[in-house]
PDB file of C-alpha atoms in Angstrom:
ATOM      1  CA  MET B   1      30.672  31.471  -1.372  1.00 57.00           C
ATOM      2  CA  ASN B   2      31.985  32.890  -4.766  1.00 77.00           C
ATOM      3  CA  ASN B   3      29.554  34.425  -7.325  1.00 76.00           C
ATOM      4  CA  GLN B   4      29.346  31.858 -10.041  1.00 75.00           C
ATOM      5  CA  ARG B   5      28.796  28.696  -6.936  1.00 81.00           C
ATOM      6  CA  LEU B   6      26.109  31.184  -5.638  1.00 76.00           C
ATOM      7  CA  ILE B   7      24.679  31.984  -9.233  1.00 75.00           C
ATOM      8  CA  ARG B   8      24.456  27.898 -10.013  1.00 76.00           C
ATOM      9  CA  ARG B   9      22.768  27.369  -6.884  1.00 80.00           C
ATOM     10  CA  MET B  10      19.950  30.082  -7.455  1.00 78.00           C
ATOM     11  CA  VAL B  11      19.500  28.813 -11.329  1.00 75.00           C
ATOM     12  CA  ARG B  12      19.405  25.218  -9.775  1.00 76.00           C
ATOM     13  CA  ARG B  13      16.587  26.312  -6.843  1.00 75.00           C
ATOM     14  CA  GLU B  14      14.367  28.257  -9.756  1.00 75.00           C
ATOM     15  CA  THR B  15      14.583  25.128 -12.319  1.00 76.00           C
ATOM     16  CA  HIS B  16      14.159  21.992 -10.097  1.00 75.00           C
ATOM     17  CA  SER B  17      11.089  21.801  -8.015  1.00 76.00           C
ATOM     18  CA  SER B  18      10.653  21.152  -4.579  1.00 75.00           C
ATOM     19  CA  ARG B  19       9.401  17.364  -2.969  1.00 76.00           C
ATOM     20  CA  ALA B  20       7.847  19.226   0.012  1.00 77.00           C
ATOM     21  CA  ALA B  21       4.071  18.050  -1.372  1.00 79.00           C
ATOM     22  CA  VAL B  22       5.396  14.407  -1.605  1.00 81.00           C
ATOM     23  CA  SER B  23       6.882  14.464   1.977  1.00 82.00           C
ATOM     24  CA  VAL B  24       4.103  15.875   3.218  1.00 86.00           C
ATOM     25  CA  LEU B  25       1.416  13.559   1.641  1.00 87.00           C
ATOM     26  CA  ALA B  26       3.721  10.561   3.065  1.00 87.00           C
ATOM     27  CA  ALA B  27       4.161  12.124   6.640  1.00 90.00           C
ATOM     28  CA  ALA B  28       0.348  12.866   6.582  1.00 94.00           C
ATOM     29  CA  VAL B  29      -0.824   9.342   6.227  1.00 93.00           C
ATOM     30  CA  LEU B  30       1.746   7.851   8.534  1.00 93.00           C
ATOM     31  CA  LEU B  31       0.645  10.227  11.037  1.00 96.00           C
ATOM     32  CA  ALA B  32      -2.674   9.301  10.614  1.00 95.00           C
ATOM     33  CA  LEU B  33      -1.806   5.747  11.092  1.00 92.00           C
ATOM     34  CA  CYS B  34       0.264   6.123  14.285  1.00 93.00           C
ATOM     35  CA  LEU B  35      -2.409   8.080  15.883  1.00 94.00           C
ATOM     36  CA  TRP B  36      -5.281   5.759  15.234  1.00 91.00           C
ATOM     37  CA  LEU B  37      -3.066   3.043  16.424  1.00 89.00           C
ATOM     38  CA  ALA B  38      -2.311   5.144  19.652  1.00 91.00           C
ATOM     39  CA  LEU B  39      -5.712   6.150  20.207  1.00 91.00           C
ATOM     40  CA  GLU B  40      -6.908   2.288  19.879  1.00 89.00           C
ATOM     41  CA  ALA B  41      -4.154   1.512  22.470  1.00 89.00           C
ATOM     42  CA  VAL B  42      -5.528   3.571  25.031  1.00 91.00           C
ATOM     43  CA  LEU B  43      -8.828   3.001  24.334  1.00 89.00           C
ATOM     44  CA  MET B  44      -8.023  -0.990  24.989  1.00 88.00           C
ATOM     45  CA  MET B  45      -6.098   0.173  28.095  1.00 89.00           C
ATOM     46  CA  ALA B  46      -9.103   2.283  29.611  1.00 90.00           C
ATOM     47  CA  GLY B  47     -11.548  -0.740  29.165  1.00 88.00           C
ATOM     48  CA  VAL B  48     -13.371   1.135  26.274  1.00 88.00           C
ATOM     49  CA  PRO B  49     -14.737  -0.498  23.153  1.00 88.00           C
ATOM     50  CA  ALA B  50     -12.114   0.400  20.145  1.00 86.00           C
ATOM     51  CA  LEU B  51     -13.467   2.690  17.185  1.00 86.00           C
ATOM     52  CA  LEU B  52     -12.536   0.660  14.225  1.00 85.00           C
ATOM     53  CA  ALA B  53     -10.634  -2.247  15.746  1.00 85.00           C
ATOM     54  CA  SER B  54      -8.651  -2.959  18.905  1.00 83.00           C
ATOM     55  CA  PRO B  55      -4.602  -3.770  18.682  1.00 82.00           C
ATOM     56  CA  GLY B  56      -5.384  -7.399  19.526  1.00 83.00           C
ATOM     57  CA  GLU B  57      -8.240  -7.950  16.836  1.00 85.00           C
ATOM     58  CA  THR B  58      -5.535  -6.001  14.475  1.00 85.00           C
ATOM     59  CA  ALA B  59      -2.672  -8.353  15.188  1.00 86.00           C
ATOM     60  CA  ARG B  60      -5.214 -11.668  15.163  1.00 87.00           C
ATOM     61  CA  TRP B  61      -6.428 -10.354  11.604  1.00 86.00           C
ATOM     62  CA  LEU B  62      -3.383  -9.605  10.353  1.00 84.00           C
ATOM     63  CA  ALA B  63      -1.583 -13.121  11.459  1.00 87.00           C
ATOM     64  CA  GLY B  64      -5.007 -14.815   9.981  1.00 86.00           C
ATOM     65  CA  LEU B  65      -4.678 -12.755   6.733  1.00 82.00           C
ATOM     66  CA  PRO B  66      -2.193 -15.347   4.664  1.00 82.00           C
ATOM     67  CA  ALA B  67      -4.488 -18.321   5.343  1.00 84.00           C
ATOM     68  CA  ALA B  68      -7.688 -16.721   4.410  1.00 82.00           C
ATOM     69  CA  THR B  69      -6.725 -14.578   1.274  1.00 81.00           C
ATOM     70  CA  ILE B  70      -6.277 -16.008  -1.776  1.00 85.00           C
ATOM     71  CA  PRO B  71      -2.378 -16.304  -2.651  1.00 84.00           C
ATOM     72  CA  GLY B  72      -2.982 -14.425  -6.154  1.00 88.00           C
ATOM     73  CA  TRP B  73      -4.526 -11.769  -4.411  1.00 87.00           C
ATOM     74  CA  LEU B  74      -1.839 -11.726  -1.538  1.00 85.00           C
ATOM     75  CA  ALA B  75       0.839 -11.555  -4.388  1.00 90.00           C
ATOM     76  CA  ALA B  76      -1.278  -8.548  -6.010  1.00 92.00           C
ATOM     77  CA  ALA B  77      -1.393  -6.618  -2.790  1.00 89.00           C
ATOM     78  CA  GLY B  78       2.224  -7.257  -2.237  1.00 90.00           C
ATOM     79  CA  ALA B  79       3.230  -5.969  -5.592  1.00 95.00           C
ATOM     80  CA  GLY B  80       0.586  -3.244  -5.420  1.00 94.00           C
ATOM     81  CA  ILE B  81       2.762  -1.952  -2.162  1.00 93.00           C
ATOM     82  CA  ALA B  82       6.027  -2.671  -3.544  1.00 95.00           C
ATOM     83  CA  LEU B  83       5.192  -0.685  -6.607  1.00 95.00           C
ATOM     84  CA  LEU B  84       3.982   1.994  -4.130  1.00 91.00           C
ATOM     85  CA  GLY B  85       7.146   2.168  -2.198  1.00 90.00           C
ATOM     86  CA  VAL B  86       9.203   2.077  -5.804  1.00 92.00           C
ATOM     87  CA  LEU B  87       7.118   5.304  -6.757  1.00 89.00           C
ATOM     88  CA  LEU B  88       7.870   7.261  -3.402  1.00 85.00           C
ATOM     89  CA  MET B  89      11.352   6.218  -3.920  1.00 85.00           C
ATOM     90  CA  ALA B  90      11.518   7.555  -7.567  1.00 84.00           C
ATOM     91  CA  ALA B  91       9.469  10.793  -6.298  1.00 80.00           C
ATOM     92  CA  GLY B  92      12.138  11.619  -3.218  1.00 77.00           C
ATOM     93  CA  MET B  93      15.311  10.936  -5.476  1.00 79.00           C
ATOM     94  CA  ALA B  94      14.666  12.117  -8.886  1.00 76.00           C
ATOM     95  CA  PRO B  95      15.366  15.671  -9.742  1.00 73.00           C
ATOM     96  CA  GLY B  96      11.977  17.390 -10.256  1.00 74.00           C
ATOM     97  CA  ARG B  97      12.014  19.972 -13.546  1.00 75.00           C
ATOM     98  CA  ARG B  98       9.635  23.344 -13.877  1.00 77.00           C
ATOM     99  CA  PRO B  99       9.459  24.189 -17.038  1.00 80.00           C
ATOM    100  CA  ARG B 100      12.287  26.663 -16.974  1.00 83.00           C
ATOM    101  CA  ARG B 101      15.634  26.981 -18.383  1.00 85.00           C
ATOM    102  CA  ALA B 102      18.710  28.893 -17.463  1.00 81.00           C
ATOM    103  CA  LEU B 103      20.076  31.703 -19.949  1.00 79.00           C
ATOM    104  CA  ALA B 104      23.575  32.375 -20.243  1.00 76.00           C
ATOM    105  CA  SER B 105      25.241  35.163 -18.290  1.00 73.00           C
ATOM    106  CA  ASP B 106      28.337  36.402 -16.262  1.00 71.00           C
ATOM    107  CA  ARG B 107      26.874  38.365 -13.748  1.00 75.00           C
ATOM    108  CA  CYS B 108      23.622  37.255 -12.642  1.00 77.00           C
ATOM    109  CA  ALA B 109      21.279  34.293 -12.427  1.00 75.00           C
ATOM    110  CA  VAL B 110      18.611  34.520 -15.706  1.00 80.00           C
ATOM    111  CA  VAL B 111      15.738  31.981 -15.387  1.00 82.00           C
ATOM    112  CA  VAL B 112      12.798  32.014 -18.481  1.00 86.00           C
ATOM    113  CA  ASP B 113      10.010  30.259 -18.692  1.00 87.00           C
ATOM    114  CA  ASP B 114       9.617  27.574 -21.708  1.00 89.00           C
ATOM    115  CA  ASP B 115       6.840  29.758 -22.634  1.00 91.00           C
ATOM    116  CA  VAL B 116       8.886  32.923 -23.041  1.00 92.00           C
ATOM    117  CA  ILE B 117      11.117  30.997 -25.193  1.00 91.00           C
ATOM    118  CA  ALA B 118       8.429  29.335 -27.169  1.00 93.00           C
ATOM    119  CA  ALA B 119       6.897  33.278 -27.820  1.00 93.00           C
ATOM    120  CA  ALA B 120      10.513  34.328 -28.583  1.00 93.00           C
ATOM    121  CA  VAL B 121      10.734  31.329 -31.388  1.00 93.00           C
ATOM    122  CA  SER B 122       7.838  32.057 -32.768  1.00 94.00           C
ATOM    123  CA  ARG B 123       8.236  35.804 -33.130  1.00 95.00           C
ATOM    124  CA  THR B 124      11.310  35.338 -34.999  1.00 94.00           C
ATOM    125  CA  VAL B 125       9.477  32.727 -37.557  1.00 93.00           C
ATOM    126  CA  GLN B 126       6.679  34.703 -37.750  1.00 93.00           C
ATOM    127  CA  LEU B 127       8.920  37.714 -38.711  1.00 91.00           C
ATOM    128  CA  SER B 128      10.917  35.683 -40.982  1.00 90.00           C
ATOM    129  CA  SER B 129       7.744  33.976 -42.624  1.00 88.00           C
ATOM    130  CA  GLY B 130       6.051  37.123 -42.910  1.00 87.00           C
ATOM    131  CA  VAL B 131       2.551  35.672 -41.552  1.00 87.00           C
ATOM    132  CA  ALA B 132       0.323  36.944 -39.218  1.00 86.00           C
ATOM    133  CA  PRO B 133       1.399  36.357 -35.496  1.00 86.00           C
ATOM    134  CA  GLY B 134      -1.597  33.912 -35.002  1.00 87.00           C
ATOM    135  CA  GLN B 135      -0.274  31.858 -37.916  1.00 89.00           C
ATOM    136  CA  VAL B 136       2.852  30.743 -35.455  1.00 92.00           C
ATOM    137  CA  THR B 137       2.661  28.186 -32.665  1.00 92.00           C
ATOM    138  CA  THR B 138       5.472  26.977 -30.554  1.00 94.00           C
ATOM    139  CA  THR B 139       5.959  24.669 -27.705  1.00 93.00           C
ATOM    140  CA  VAL B 140       9.189  23.880 -25.653  1.00 93.00           C
ATOM    141  CA  ALA B 141       9.644  20.898 -23.899  1.00 87.00           C
ATOM    142  CA  GLY B 142      12.450  19.006 -22.785  1.00 85.00           C
ATOM    143  CA  ARG B 143      15.110  19.731 -25.966  1.00 89.00           C
ATOM    144  CA  SER B 144      12.580  20.535 -28.705  1.00 91.00           C
ATOM    145  CA  ALA B 145      10.952  23.226 -29.840  1.00 92.00           C
ATOM    146  CA  ARG B 146       7.966  21.900 -31.961  1.00 94.00           C
ATOM    147  CA  VAL B 147       7.018  25.094 -34.323  1.00 93.00           C
ATOM    148  CA  GLN B 148       3.765  24.995 -36.508  1.00 92.00           C
ATOM    149  CA  VAL B 149       3.244  28.004 -39.205  1.00 91.00           C
ATOM    150  CA  ARG B 150       0.145  27.806 -40.961  1.00 89.00           C
ATOM    151  CA  PRO B 151       1.017  29.947 -44.415  1.00 87.00           C
ATOM    152  CA  THR B 152      -1.109  32.541 -45.579  1.00 83.00           C
ATOM    153  CA  SER B 153      -2.981  30.979 -49.014  1.00 80.00           C
ATOM    154  CA  GLY B 154      -0.857  31.331 -52.208  1.00 78.00           C
ATOM    155  CA  LEU B 155       2.212  31.706 -50.327  1.00 80.00           C
ATOM    156  CA  ALA B 156       5.116  29.426 -50.273  1.00 81.00           C
ATOM    157  CA  LEU B 157       7.511  28.860 -47.484  1.00 85.00           C
ATOM    158  CA  ASP B 158      10.682  27.260 -46.914  1.00 86.00           C
ATOM    159  CA  ALA B 159      11.055  25.273 -43.740  1.00 88.00           C
ATOM    160  CA  GLY B 160      14.403  24.893 -44.108  1.00 90.00           C
ATOM    161  CA  ALA B 161      14.579  28.863 -43.796  1.00 91.00           C
ATOM    162  CA  LEU B 162      12.162  28.885 -40.872  1.00 92.00           C
ATOM    163  CA  THR B 163      14.227  26.252 -39.154  1.00 92.00           C
ATOM    164  CA  ALA B 164      17.521  28.036 -39.598  1.00 93.00           C
ATOM    165  CA  ALA B 165      16.105  31.383 -37.928  1.00 93.00           C
ATOM    166  CA  ALA B 166      14.541  29.700 -35.142  1.00 93.00           C
ATOM    167  CA  SER B 167      17.748  27.604 -34.712  1.00 93.00           C
ATOM    168  CA  SER B 168      19.648  31.193 -34.529  1.00 92.00           C
ATOM    169  CA  GLU B 169      17.275  32.340 -32.366  1.00 91.00           C
ATOM    170  CA  LEU B 170      17.524  29.672 -29.762  1.00 91.00           C
ATOM    171  CA  ALA B 171      21.528  29.682 -30.106  1.00 90.00           C
ATOM    172  CA  ARG B 172      21.435  33.579 -28.661  1.00 88.00           C
ATOM    173  CA  TYR B 173      20.174  32.423 -25.625  1.00 85.00           C
ATOM    174  CA  GLY B 174      23.217  30.124 -24.609  1.00 82.00           C
ATOM    175  CA  LEU B 175      20.915  27.336 -23.153  1.00 84.00           C
ATOM    176  CA  ALA B 176      23.130  25.313 -20.624  1.00 78.00           C
ATOM    177  CA  THR B 177      20.718  22.221 -22.197  1.00 81.00           C
ATOM    178  CA  ARG B 178      20.577  22.471 -26.570  1.00 87.00           C
ATOM    179  CA  ILE B 179      17.284  23.093 -27.774  1.00 90.00           C
ATOM    180  CA  THR B 180      16.282  21.568 -31.423  1.00 91.00           C
ATOM    181  CA  PRO B 181      13.827  23.159 -33.685  1.00 93.00           C
ATOM    182  CA  ALA B 182      11.436  21.464 -35.749  1.00 91.00           C
ATOM    183  CA  VAL B 183       9.608  23.536 -38.202  1.00 91.00           C
ATOM    184  CA  ARG B 184       6.535  21.920 -39.600  1.00 91.00           C
ATOM    185  CA  VAL B 185       4.498  24.099 -42.536  1.00 89.00           C
ATOM    186  CA  ALA B 186       0.874  23.025 -42.860  1.00 85.00           C
ATOM    187  CA  SER B 187      -0.822  22.131 -45.411  1.00 80.00           C
ATOM    188  CA  SER B 188      -3.886  24.235 -45.787  1.00 76.00           C
ATOM    189  CA  GLY B 189      -3.069  27.942 -45.611  1.00 67.00           C
ATOM    190  CA  ALA B 190      -5.202  30.953 -43.898  1.00 67.00           C
ATOM    191  CA  VAL B 191      -7.597  32.582 -46.029  1.00 68.00           C
ATOM    192  CA  GLY B 192      -7.031  36.658 -46.495  1.00 61.00           C
ATOM    193  CA  GLN B 193      -4.304  37.129 -43.546  1.00 57.00           C
TER     194      GLN B 193
END
């Protein structure tokens, strides 16, 4: 396996989440149902009373269910089961994303958490604006970085210049998916900072 292919594989493994939890949950439910049915069948063959319902009673109940149930309720139950199936299919097929991103590197796989990128953007905007570190907060999600700056009272800040500083910081990382910063300067300032 060549180096670039190995790096891509490692990055994908670190940035995408596993479907093991959903698979284990679905398998556990199906296993419990199958074990219950097997236990009821064994109890019926042994002539022992059923725990919940014998297989014959269950089959008769299922056969009589359409006649004994209001059609609206039956349709709602069918829609619910179909929705559960669609959700399980979507959970199994859709790529799970972790809040991590790959940085550009030719030699190795570099994966950084979104919180680390947010802290770096906050630090850059804080240094560019000359405010205290607690006056800048950044949230990175999807393809955007929302930067909230609370200026010191009496200090006017240029949102365009701060956006340019955040953009240049994000451009340095060479992210595969471009993150667009949105800087918002609060109208009320912090007193004495």
